[in-house]
Short mmCIF file of N, CA and C and ligand atoms in Angstrom, two decimals:
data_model
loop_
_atom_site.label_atom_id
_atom_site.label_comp_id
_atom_site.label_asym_id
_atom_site.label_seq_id
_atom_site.Cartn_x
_atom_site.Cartn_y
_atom_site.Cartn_z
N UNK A 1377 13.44 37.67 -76.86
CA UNK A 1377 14.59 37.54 -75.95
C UNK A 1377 14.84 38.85 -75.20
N UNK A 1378 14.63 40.03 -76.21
CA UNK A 1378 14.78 41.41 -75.58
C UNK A 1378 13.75 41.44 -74.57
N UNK A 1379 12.54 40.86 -74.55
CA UNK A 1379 11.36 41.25 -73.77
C UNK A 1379 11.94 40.32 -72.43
N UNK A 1380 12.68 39.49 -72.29
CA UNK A 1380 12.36 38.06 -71.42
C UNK A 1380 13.79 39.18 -70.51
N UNK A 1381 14.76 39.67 -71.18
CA UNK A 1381 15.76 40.16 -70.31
C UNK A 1381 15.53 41.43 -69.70
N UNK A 1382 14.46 42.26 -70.51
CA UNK A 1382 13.51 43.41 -69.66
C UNK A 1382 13.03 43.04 -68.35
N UNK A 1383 12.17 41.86 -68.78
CA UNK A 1383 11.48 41.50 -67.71
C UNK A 1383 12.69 40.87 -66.31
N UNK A 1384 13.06 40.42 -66.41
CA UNK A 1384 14.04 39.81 -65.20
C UNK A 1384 15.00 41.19 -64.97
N UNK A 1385 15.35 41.93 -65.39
CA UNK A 1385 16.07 43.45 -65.02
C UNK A 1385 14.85 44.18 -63.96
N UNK A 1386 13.17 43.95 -64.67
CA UNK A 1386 12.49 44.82 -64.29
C UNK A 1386 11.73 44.07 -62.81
N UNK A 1387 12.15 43.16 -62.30
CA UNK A 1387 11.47 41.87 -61.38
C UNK A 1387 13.04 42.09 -60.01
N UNK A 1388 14.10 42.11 -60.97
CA UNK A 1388 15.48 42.38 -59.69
C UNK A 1388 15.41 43.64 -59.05
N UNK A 1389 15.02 44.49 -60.15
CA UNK A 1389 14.80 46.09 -59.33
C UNK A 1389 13.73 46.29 -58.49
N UNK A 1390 12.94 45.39 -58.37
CA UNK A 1390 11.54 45.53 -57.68
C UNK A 1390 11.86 45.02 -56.34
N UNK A 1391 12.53 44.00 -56.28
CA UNK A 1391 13.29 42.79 -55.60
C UNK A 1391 13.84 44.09 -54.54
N UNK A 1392 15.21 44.69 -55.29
CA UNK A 1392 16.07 45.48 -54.50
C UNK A 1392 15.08 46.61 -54.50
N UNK A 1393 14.43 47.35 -55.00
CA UNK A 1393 13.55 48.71 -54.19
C UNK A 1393 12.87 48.03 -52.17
N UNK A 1394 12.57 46.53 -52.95
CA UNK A 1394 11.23 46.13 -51.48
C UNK A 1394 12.78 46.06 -50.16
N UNK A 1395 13.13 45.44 -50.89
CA UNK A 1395 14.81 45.46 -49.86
C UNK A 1395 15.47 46.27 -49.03
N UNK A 1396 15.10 47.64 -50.48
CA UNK A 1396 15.49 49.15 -49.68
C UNK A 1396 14.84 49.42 -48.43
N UNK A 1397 13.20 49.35 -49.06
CA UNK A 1397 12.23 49.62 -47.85
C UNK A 1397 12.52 48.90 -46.41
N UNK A 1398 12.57 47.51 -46.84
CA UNK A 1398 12.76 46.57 -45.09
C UNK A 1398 14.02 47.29 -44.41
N UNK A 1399 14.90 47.06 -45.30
CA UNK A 1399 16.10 47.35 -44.61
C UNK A 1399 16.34 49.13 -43.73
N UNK A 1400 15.24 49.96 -44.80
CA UNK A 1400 15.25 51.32 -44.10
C UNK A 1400 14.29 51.15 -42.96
N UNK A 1401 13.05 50.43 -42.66
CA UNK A 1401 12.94 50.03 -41.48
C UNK A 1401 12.92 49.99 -40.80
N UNK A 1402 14.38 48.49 -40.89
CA UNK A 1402 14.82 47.89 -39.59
C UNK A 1402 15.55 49.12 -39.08
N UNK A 1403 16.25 49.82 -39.86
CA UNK A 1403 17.05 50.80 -39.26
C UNK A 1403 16.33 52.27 -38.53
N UNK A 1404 15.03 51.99 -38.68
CA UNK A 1404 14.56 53.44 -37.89
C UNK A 1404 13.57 53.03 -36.65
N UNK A 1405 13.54 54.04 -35.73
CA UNK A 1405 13.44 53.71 -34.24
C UNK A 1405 11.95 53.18 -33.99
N UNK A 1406 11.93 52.14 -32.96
CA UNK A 1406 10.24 51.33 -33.23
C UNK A 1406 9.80 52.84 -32.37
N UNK A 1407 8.08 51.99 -32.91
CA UNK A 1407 7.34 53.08 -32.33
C UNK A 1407 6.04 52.18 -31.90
N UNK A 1408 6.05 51.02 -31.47
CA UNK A 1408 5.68 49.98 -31.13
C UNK A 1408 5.28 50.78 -29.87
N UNK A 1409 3.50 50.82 -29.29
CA UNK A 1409 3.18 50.94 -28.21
C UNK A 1409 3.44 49.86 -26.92
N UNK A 1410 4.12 49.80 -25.80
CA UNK A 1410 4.04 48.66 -25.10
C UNK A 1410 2.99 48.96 -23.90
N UNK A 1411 1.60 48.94 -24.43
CA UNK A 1411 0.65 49.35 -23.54
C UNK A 1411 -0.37 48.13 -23.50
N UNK A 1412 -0.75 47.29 -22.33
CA UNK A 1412 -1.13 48.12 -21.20
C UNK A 1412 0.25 48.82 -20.21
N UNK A 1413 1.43 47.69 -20.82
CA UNK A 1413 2.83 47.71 -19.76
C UNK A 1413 2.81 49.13 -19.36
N UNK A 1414 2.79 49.74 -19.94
CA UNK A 1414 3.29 51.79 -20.10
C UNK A 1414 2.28 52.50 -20.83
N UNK A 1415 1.97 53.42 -20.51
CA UNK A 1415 0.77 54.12 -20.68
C UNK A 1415 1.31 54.95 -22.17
N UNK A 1416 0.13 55.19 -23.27
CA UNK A 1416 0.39 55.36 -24.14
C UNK A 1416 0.69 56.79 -24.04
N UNK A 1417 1.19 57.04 -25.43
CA UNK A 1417 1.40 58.57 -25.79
C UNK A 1417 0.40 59.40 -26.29
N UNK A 1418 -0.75 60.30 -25.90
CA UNK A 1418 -1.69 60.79 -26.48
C UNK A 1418 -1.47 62.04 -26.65
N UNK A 1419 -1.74 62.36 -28.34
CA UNK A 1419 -1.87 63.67 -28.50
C UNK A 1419 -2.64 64.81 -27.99
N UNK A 1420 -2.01 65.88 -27.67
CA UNK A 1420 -3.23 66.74 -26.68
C UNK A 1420 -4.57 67.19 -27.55
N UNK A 1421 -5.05 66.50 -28.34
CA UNK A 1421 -5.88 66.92 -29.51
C UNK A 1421 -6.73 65.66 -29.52
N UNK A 1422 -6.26 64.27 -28.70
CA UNK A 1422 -7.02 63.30 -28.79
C UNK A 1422 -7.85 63.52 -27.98
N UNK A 1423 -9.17 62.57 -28.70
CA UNK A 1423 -10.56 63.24 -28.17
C UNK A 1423 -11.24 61.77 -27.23
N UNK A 1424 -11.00 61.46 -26.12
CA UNK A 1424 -10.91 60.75 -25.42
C UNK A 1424 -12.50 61.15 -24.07
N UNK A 1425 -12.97 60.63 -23.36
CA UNK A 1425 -13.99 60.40 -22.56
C UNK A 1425 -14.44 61.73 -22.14
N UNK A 1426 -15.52 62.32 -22.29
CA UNK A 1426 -15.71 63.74 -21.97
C UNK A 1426 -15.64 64.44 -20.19
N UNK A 1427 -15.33 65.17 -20.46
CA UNK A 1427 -15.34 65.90 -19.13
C UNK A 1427 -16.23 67.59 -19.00
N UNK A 1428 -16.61 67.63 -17.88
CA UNK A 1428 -17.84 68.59 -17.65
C UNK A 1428 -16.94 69.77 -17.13
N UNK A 1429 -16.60 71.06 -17.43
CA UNK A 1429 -15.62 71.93 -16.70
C UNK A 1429 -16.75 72.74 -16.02
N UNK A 1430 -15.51 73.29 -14.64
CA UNK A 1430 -16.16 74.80 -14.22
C UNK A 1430 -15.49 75.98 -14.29
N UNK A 1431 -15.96 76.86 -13.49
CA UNK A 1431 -15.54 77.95 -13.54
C UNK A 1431 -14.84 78.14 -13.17
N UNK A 1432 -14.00 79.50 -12.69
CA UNK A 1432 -12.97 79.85 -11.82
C UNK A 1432 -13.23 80.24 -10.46
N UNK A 1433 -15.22 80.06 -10.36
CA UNK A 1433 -15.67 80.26 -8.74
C UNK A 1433 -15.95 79.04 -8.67
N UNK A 1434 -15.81 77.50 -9.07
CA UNK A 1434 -16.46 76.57 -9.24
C UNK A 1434 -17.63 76.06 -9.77
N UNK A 1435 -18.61 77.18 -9.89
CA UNK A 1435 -19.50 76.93 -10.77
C UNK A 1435 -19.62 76.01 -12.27
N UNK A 1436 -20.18 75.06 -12.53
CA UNK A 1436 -20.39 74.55 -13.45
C UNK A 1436 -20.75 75.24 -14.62
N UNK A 1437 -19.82 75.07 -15.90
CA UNK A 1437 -20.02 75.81 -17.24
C UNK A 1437 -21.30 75.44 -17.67
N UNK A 1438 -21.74 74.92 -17.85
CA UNK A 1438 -23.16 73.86 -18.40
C UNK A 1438 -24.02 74.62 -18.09
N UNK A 1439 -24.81 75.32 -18.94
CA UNK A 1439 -25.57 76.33 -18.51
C UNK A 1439 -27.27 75.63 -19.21
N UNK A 1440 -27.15 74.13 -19.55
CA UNK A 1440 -28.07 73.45 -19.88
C UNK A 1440 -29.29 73.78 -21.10
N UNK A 1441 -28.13 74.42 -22.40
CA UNK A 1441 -28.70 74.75 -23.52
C UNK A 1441 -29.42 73.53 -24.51
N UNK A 1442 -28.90 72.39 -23.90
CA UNK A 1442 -29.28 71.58 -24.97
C UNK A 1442 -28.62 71.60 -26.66
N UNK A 1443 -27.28 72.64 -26.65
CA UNK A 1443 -26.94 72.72 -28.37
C UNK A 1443 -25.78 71.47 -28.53
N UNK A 1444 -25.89 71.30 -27.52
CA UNK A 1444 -25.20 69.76 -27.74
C UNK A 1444 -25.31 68.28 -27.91
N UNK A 1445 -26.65 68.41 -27.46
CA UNK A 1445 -27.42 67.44 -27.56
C UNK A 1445 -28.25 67.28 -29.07
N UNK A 1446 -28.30 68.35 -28.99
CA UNK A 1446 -29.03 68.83 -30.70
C UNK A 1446 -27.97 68.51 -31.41
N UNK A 1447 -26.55 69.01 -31.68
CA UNK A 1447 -25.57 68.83 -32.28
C UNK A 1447 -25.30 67.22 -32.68
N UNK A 1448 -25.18 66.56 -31.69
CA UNK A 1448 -24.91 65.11 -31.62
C UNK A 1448 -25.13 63.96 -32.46
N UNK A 1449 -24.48 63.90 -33.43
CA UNK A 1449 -25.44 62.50 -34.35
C UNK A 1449 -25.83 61.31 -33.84
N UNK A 1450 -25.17 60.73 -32.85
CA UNK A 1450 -25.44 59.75 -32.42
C UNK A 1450 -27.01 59.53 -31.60
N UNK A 1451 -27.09 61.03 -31.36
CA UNK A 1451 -28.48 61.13 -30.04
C UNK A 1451 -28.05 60.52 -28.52
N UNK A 1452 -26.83 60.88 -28.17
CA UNK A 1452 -26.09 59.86 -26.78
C UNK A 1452 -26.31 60.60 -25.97
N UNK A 1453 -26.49 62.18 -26.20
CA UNK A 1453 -26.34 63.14 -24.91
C UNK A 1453 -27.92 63.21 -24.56
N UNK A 1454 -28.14 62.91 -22.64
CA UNK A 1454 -28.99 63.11 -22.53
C UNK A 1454 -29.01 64.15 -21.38
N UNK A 1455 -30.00 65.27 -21.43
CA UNK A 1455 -30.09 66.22 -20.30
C UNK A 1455 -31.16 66.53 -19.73
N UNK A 1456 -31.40 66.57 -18.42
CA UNK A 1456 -32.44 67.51 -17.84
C UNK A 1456 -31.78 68.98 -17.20
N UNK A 1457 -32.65 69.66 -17.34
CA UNK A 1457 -32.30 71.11 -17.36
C UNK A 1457 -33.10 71.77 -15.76
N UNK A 1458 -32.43 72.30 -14.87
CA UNK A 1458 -33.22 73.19 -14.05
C UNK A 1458 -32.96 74.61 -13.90
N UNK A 1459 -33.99 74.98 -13.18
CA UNK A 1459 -33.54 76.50 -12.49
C UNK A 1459 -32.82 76.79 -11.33
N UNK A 1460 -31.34 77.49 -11.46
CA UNK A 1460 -30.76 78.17 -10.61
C UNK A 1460 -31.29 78.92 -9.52
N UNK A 1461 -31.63 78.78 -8.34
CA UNK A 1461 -31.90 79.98 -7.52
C UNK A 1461 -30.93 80.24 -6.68
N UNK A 1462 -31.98 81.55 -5.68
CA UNK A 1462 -30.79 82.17 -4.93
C UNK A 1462 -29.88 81.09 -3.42
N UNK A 1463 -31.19 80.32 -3.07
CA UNK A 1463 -30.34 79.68 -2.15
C UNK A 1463 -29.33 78.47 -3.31
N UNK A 1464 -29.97 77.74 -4.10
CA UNK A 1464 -28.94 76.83 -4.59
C UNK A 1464 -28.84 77.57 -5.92
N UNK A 1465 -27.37 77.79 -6.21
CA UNK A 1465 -26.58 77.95 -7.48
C UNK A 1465 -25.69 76.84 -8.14
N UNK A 1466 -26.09 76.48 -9.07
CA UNK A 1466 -24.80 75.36 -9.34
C UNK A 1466 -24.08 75.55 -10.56
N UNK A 1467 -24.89 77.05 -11.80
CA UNK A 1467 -23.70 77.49 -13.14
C UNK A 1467 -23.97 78.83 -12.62
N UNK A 1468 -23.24 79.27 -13.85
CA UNK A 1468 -23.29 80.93 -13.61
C UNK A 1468 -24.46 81.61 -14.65
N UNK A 1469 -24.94 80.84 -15.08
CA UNK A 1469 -26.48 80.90 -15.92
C UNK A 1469 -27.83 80.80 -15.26
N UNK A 1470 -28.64 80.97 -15.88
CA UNK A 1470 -30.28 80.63 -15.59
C UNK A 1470 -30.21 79.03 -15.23
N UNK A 1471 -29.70 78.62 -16.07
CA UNK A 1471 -30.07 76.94 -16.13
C UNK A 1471 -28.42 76.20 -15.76
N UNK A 1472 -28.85 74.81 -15.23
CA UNK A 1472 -28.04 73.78 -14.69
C UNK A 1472 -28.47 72.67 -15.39
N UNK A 1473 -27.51 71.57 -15.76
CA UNK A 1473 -28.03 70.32 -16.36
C UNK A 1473 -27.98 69.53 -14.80
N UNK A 1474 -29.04 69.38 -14.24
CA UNK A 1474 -29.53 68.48 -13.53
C UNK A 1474 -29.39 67.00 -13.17
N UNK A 1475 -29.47 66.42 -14.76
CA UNK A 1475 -29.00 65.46 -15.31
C UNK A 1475 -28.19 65.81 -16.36
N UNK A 1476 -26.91 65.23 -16.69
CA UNK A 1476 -26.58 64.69 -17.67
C UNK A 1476 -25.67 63.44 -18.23
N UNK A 1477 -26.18 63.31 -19.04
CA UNK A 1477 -25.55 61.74 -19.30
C UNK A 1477 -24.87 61.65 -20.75
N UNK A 1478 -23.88 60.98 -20.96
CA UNK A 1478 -23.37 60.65 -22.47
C UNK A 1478 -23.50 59.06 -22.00
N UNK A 1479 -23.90 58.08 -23.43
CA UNK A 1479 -23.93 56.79 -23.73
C UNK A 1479 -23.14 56.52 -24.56
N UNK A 1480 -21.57 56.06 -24.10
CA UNK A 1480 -20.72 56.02 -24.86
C UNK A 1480 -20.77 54.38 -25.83
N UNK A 1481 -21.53 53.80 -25.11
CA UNK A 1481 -22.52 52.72 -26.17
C UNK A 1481 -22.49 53.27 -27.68
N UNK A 1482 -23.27 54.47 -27.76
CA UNK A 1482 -22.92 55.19 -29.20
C UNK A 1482 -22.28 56.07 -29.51
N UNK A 1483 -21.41 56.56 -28.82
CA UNK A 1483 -20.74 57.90 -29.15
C UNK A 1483 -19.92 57.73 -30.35
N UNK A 1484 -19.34 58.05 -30.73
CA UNK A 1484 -18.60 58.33 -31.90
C UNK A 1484 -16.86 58.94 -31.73
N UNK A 1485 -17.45 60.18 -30.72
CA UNK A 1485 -16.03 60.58 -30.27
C UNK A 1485 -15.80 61.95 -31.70
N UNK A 1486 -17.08 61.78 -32.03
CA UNK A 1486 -16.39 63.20 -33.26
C UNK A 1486 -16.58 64.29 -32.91
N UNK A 1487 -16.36 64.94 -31.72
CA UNK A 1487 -16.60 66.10 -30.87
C UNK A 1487 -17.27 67.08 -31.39
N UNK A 1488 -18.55 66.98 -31.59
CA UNK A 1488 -19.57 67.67 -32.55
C UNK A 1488 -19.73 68.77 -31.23
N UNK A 1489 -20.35 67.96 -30.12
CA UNK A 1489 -20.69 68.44 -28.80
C UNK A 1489 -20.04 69.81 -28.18
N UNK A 1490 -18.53 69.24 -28.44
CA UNK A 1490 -17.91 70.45 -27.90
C UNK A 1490 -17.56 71.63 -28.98
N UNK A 1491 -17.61 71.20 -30.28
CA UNK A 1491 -17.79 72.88 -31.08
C UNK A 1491 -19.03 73.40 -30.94
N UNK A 1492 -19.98 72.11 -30.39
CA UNK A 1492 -21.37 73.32 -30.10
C UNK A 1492 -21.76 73.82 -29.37
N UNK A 1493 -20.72 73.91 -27.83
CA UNK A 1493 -20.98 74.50 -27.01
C UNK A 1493 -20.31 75.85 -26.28
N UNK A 1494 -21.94 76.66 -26.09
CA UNK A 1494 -21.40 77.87 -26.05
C UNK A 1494 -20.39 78.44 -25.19
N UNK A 1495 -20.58 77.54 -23.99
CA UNK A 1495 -19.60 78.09 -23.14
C UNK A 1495 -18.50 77.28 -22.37
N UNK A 1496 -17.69 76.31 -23.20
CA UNK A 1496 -16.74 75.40 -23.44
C UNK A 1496 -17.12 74.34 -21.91
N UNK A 1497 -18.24 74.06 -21.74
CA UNK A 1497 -18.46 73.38 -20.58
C UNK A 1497 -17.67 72.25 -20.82
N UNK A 1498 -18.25 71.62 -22.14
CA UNK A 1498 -18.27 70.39 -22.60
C UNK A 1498 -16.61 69.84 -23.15
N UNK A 1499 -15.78 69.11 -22.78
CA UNK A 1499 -14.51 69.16 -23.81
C UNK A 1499 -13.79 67.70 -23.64
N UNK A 1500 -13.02 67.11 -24.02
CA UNK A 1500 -12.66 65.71 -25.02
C UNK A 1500 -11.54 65.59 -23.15
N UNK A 1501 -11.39 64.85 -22.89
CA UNK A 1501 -10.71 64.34 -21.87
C UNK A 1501 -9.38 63.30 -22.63
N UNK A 1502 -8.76 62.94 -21.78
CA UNK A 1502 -7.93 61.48 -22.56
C UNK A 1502 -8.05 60.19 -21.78
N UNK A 1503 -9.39 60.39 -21.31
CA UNK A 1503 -9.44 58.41 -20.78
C UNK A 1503 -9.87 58.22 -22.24
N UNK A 1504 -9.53 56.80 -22.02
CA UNK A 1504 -9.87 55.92 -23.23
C UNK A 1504 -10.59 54.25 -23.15
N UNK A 1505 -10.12 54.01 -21.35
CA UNK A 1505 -10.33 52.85 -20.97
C UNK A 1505 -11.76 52.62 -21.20
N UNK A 1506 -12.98 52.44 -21.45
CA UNK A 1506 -13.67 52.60 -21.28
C UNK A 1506 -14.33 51.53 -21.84
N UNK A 1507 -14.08 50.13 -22.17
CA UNK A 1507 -14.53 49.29 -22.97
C UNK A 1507 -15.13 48.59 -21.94
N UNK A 1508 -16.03 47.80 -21.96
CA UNK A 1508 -16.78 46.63 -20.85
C UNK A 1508 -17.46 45.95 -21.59
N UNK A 1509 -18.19 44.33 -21.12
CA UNK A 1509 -18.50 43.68 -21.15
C UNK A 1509 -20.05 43.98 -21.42
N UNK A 1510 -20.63 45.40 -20.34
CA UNK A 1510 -22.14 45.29 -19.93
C UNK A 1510 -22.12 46.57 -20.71
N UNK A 1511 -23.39 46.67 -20.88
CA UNK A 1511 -23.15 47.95 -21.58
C UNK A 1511 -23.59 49.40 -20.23
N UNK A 1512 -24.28 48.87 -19.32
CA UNK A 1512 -24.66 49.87 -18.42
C UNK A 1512 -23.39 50.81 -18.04
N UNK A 1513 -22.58 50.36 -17.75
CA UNK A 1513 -21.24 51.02 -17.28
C UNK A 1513 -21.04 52.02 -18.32
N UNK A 1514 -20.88 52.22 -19.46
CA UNK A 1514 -20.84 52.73 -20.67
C UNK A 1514 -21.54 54.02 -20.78
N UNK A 1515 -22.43 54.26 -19.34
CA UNK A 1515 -23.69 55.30 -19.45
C UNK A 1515 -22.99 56.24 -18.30
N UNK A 1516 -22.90 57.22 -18.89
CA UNK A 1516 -21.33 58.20 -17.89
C UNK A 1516 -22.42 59.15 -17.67
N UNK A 1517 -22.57 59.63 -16.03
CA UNK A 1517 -23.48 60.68 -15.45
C UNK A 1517 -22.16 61.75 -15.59
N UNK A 1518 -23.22 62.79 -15.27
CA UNK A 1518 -22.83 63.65 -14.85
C UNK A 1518 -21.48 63.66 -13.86
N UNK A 1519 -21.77 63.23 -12.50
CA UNK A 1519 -21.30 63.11 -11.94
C UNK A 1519 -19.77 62.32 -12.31
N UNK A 1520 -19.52 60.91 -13.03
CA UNK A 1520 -18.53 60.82 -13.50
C UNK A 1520 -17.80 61.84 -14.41
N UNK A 1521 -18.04 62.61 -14.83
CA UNK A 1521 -17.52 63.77 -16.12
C UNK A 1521 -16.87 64.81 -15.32
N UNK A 1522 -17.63 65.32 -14.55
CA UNK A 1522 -17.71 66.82 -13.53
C UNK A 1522 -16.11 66.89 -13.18
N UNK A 1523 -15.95 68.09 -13.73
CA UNK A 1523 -14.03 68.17 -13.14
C UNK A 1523 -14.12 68.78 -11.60
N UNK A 1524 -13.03 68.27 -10.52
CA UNK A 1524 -13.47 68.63 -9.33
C UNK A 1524 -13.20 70.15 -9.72
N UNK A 1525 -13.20 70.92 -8.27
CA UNK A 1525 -13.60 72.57 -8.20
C UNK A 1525 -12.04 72.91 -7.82
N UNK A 1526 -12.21 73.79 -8.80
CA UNK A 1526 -10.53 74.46 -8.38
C UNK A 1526 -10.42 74.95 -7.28
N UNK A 1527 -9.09 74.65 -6.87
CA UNK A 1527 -8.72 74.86 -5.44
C UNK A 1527 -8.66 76.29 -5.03
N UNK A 1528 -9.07 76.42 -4.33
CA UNK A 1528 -8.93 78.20 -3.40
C UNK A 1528 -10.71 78.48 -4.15
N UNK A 1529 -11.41 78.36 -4.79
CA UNK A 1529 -12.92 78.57 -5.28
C UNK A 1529 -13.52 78.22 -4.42
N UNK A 1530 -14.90 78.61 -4.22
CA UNK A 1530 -15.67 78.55 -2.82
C UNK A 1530 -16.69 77.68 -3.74
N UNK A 1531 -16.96 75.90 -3.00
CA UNK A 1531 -18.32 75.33 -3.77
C UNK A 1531 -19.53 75.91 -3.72
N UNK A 1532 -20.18 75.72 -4.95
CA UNK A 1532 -21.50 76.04 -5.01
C UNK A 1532 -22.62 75.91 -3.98
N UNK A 1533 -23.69 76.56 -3.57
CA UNK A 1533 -23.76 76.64 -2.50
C UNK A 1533 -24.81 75.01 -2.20
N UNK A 1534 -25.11 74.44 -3.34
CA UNK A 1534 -25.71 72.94 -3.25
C UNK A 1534 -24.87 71.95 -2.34
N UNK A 1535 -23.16 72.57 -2.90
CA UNK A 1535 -22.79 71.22 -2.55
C UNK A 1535 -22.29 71.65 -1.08
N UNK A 1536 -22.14 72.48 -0.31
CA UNK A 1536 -21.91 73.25 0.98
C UNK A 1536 -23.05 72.27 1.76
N UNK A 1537 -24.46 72.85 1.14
CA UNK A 1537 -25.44 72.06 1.60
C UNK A 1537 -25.14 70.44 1.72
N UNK A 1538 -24.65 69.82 1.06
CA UNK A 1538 -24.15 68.61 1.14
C UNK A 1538 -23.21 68.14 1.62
N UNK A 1539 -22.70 68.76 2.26
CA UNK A 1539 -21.39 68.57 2.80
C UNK A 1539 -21.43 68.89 4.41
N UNK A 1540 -22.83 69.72 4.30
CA UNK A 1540 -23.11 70.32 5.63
C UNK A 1540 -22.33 71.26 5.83
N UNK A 1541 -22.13 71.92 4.82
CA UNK A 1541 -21.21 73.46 5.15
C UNK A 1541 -21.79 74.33 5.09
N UNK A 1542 -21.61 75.27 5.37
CA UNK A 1542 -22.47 76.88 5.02
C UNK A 1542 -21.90 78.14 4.48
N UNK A 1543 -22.71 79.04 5.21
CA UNK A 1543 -22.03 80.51 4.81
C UNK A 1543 -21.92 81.11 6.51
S1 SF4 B 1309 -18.45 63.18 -29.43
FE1 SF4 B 1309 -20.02 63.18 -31.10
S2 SF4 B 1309 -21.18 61.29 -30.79
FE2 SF4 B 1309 -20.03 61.67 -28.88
S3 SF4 B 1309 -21.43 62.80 -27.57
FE3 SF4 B 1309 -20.24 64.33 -28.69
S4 SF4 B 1309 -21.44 64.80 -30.53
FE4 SF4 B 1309 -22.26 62.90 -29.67
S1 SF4 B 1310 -22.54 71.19 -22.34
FE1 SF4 B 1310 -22.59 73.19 -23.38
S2 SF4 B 1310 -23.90 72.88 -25.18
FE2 SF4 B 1310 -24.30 71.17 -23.77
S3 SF4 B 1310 -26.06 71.82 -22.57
FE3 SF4 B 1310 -24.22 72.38 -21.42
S4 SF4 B 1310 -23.78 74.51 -22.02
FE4 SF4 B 1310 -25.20 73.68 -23.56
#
């Protein structure tokens, strides 16, 4: 009888603890994303679609070491590497990634890439949209990544050439 009135004492308190919980709850402020409606809240630490930085002359950081690609578990980063000369410059290094590509098909997003790079070319952006149907879209050039050139910096002299500008 002692055991049967334990038990129903020890089943009401369980009862009123789960009670406590709902009811503390309802009473604290949602945190319910309403996204796509409103764009979410991302921490500046979230590691979201990569982006390619430059310099403060515009030059591209990417000095086309490959330690990121090496770094990478997935094997997503792909690069071709050239030589800088004097008429076209496009880093402030020997070498330019020519090509480069991430296949976010496999990425992971565990920013291996950017602790392995030497000269913070490489770094975590906050797009996130990035889901599709095909997977081709998923294959981010260069060119999608590349942050434009800070303003008042004179472009590299490739893209002058492309633009039909000069010196
Ligand atoms: S975040 Fe990770 S998986 Fe994605 S490209 Fe960088 S190293 Fe590779
Ligand atoms: S992003 Fe950084 S680590 Fe990767 S190739 Fe360019 S300079 Fe090297």
């Amino acid at each position: 009888m002692a055991n049967l009135i334990g038990e129903v004492f020890g089943a009401a308190g369980a009862v009123l603890n789960g009670m406590g919980v709902t009811l503390k709850e309802m009473m604290s402020p949602t945190v319910t994303e309403n996204y796509p409606d409103e764009p979410p809240v991302l921490q500046e630490r979230f590691r979201g679609v990569h982006q390619l930085q430059r310099d403060v002359n515009g030059l591209e950081k990417c000095v086309a070491c490959f330690l990121c690609a090496v770094a990478c578990p997935s094997t997503c980063i792909y690069i071709e590497a050239a030589e800088n000369t004097e008429q076209v410059r496009i880093s402030g290094g020997e070498r330019y990634a020519r090509v480069y590509n991430i296949d976010y098909n496999r990425c992971i997003f565990c920013g291996y890439c950017v602790e392995a790079c030497p000269t913070d070319a490489i770094t975590h952006g906050h797009g996130f949209e990035v889901a599709s149907y095909n997977t081709s879209p998923l294959v981010k050039r260069k060119e999608d990544m590349l942050v434009a050139i800070p303003v008042g910096a004179k472009p590299p002299v490739n893209e002058l050439a492309e633009t039909g500008g000069g010196h």
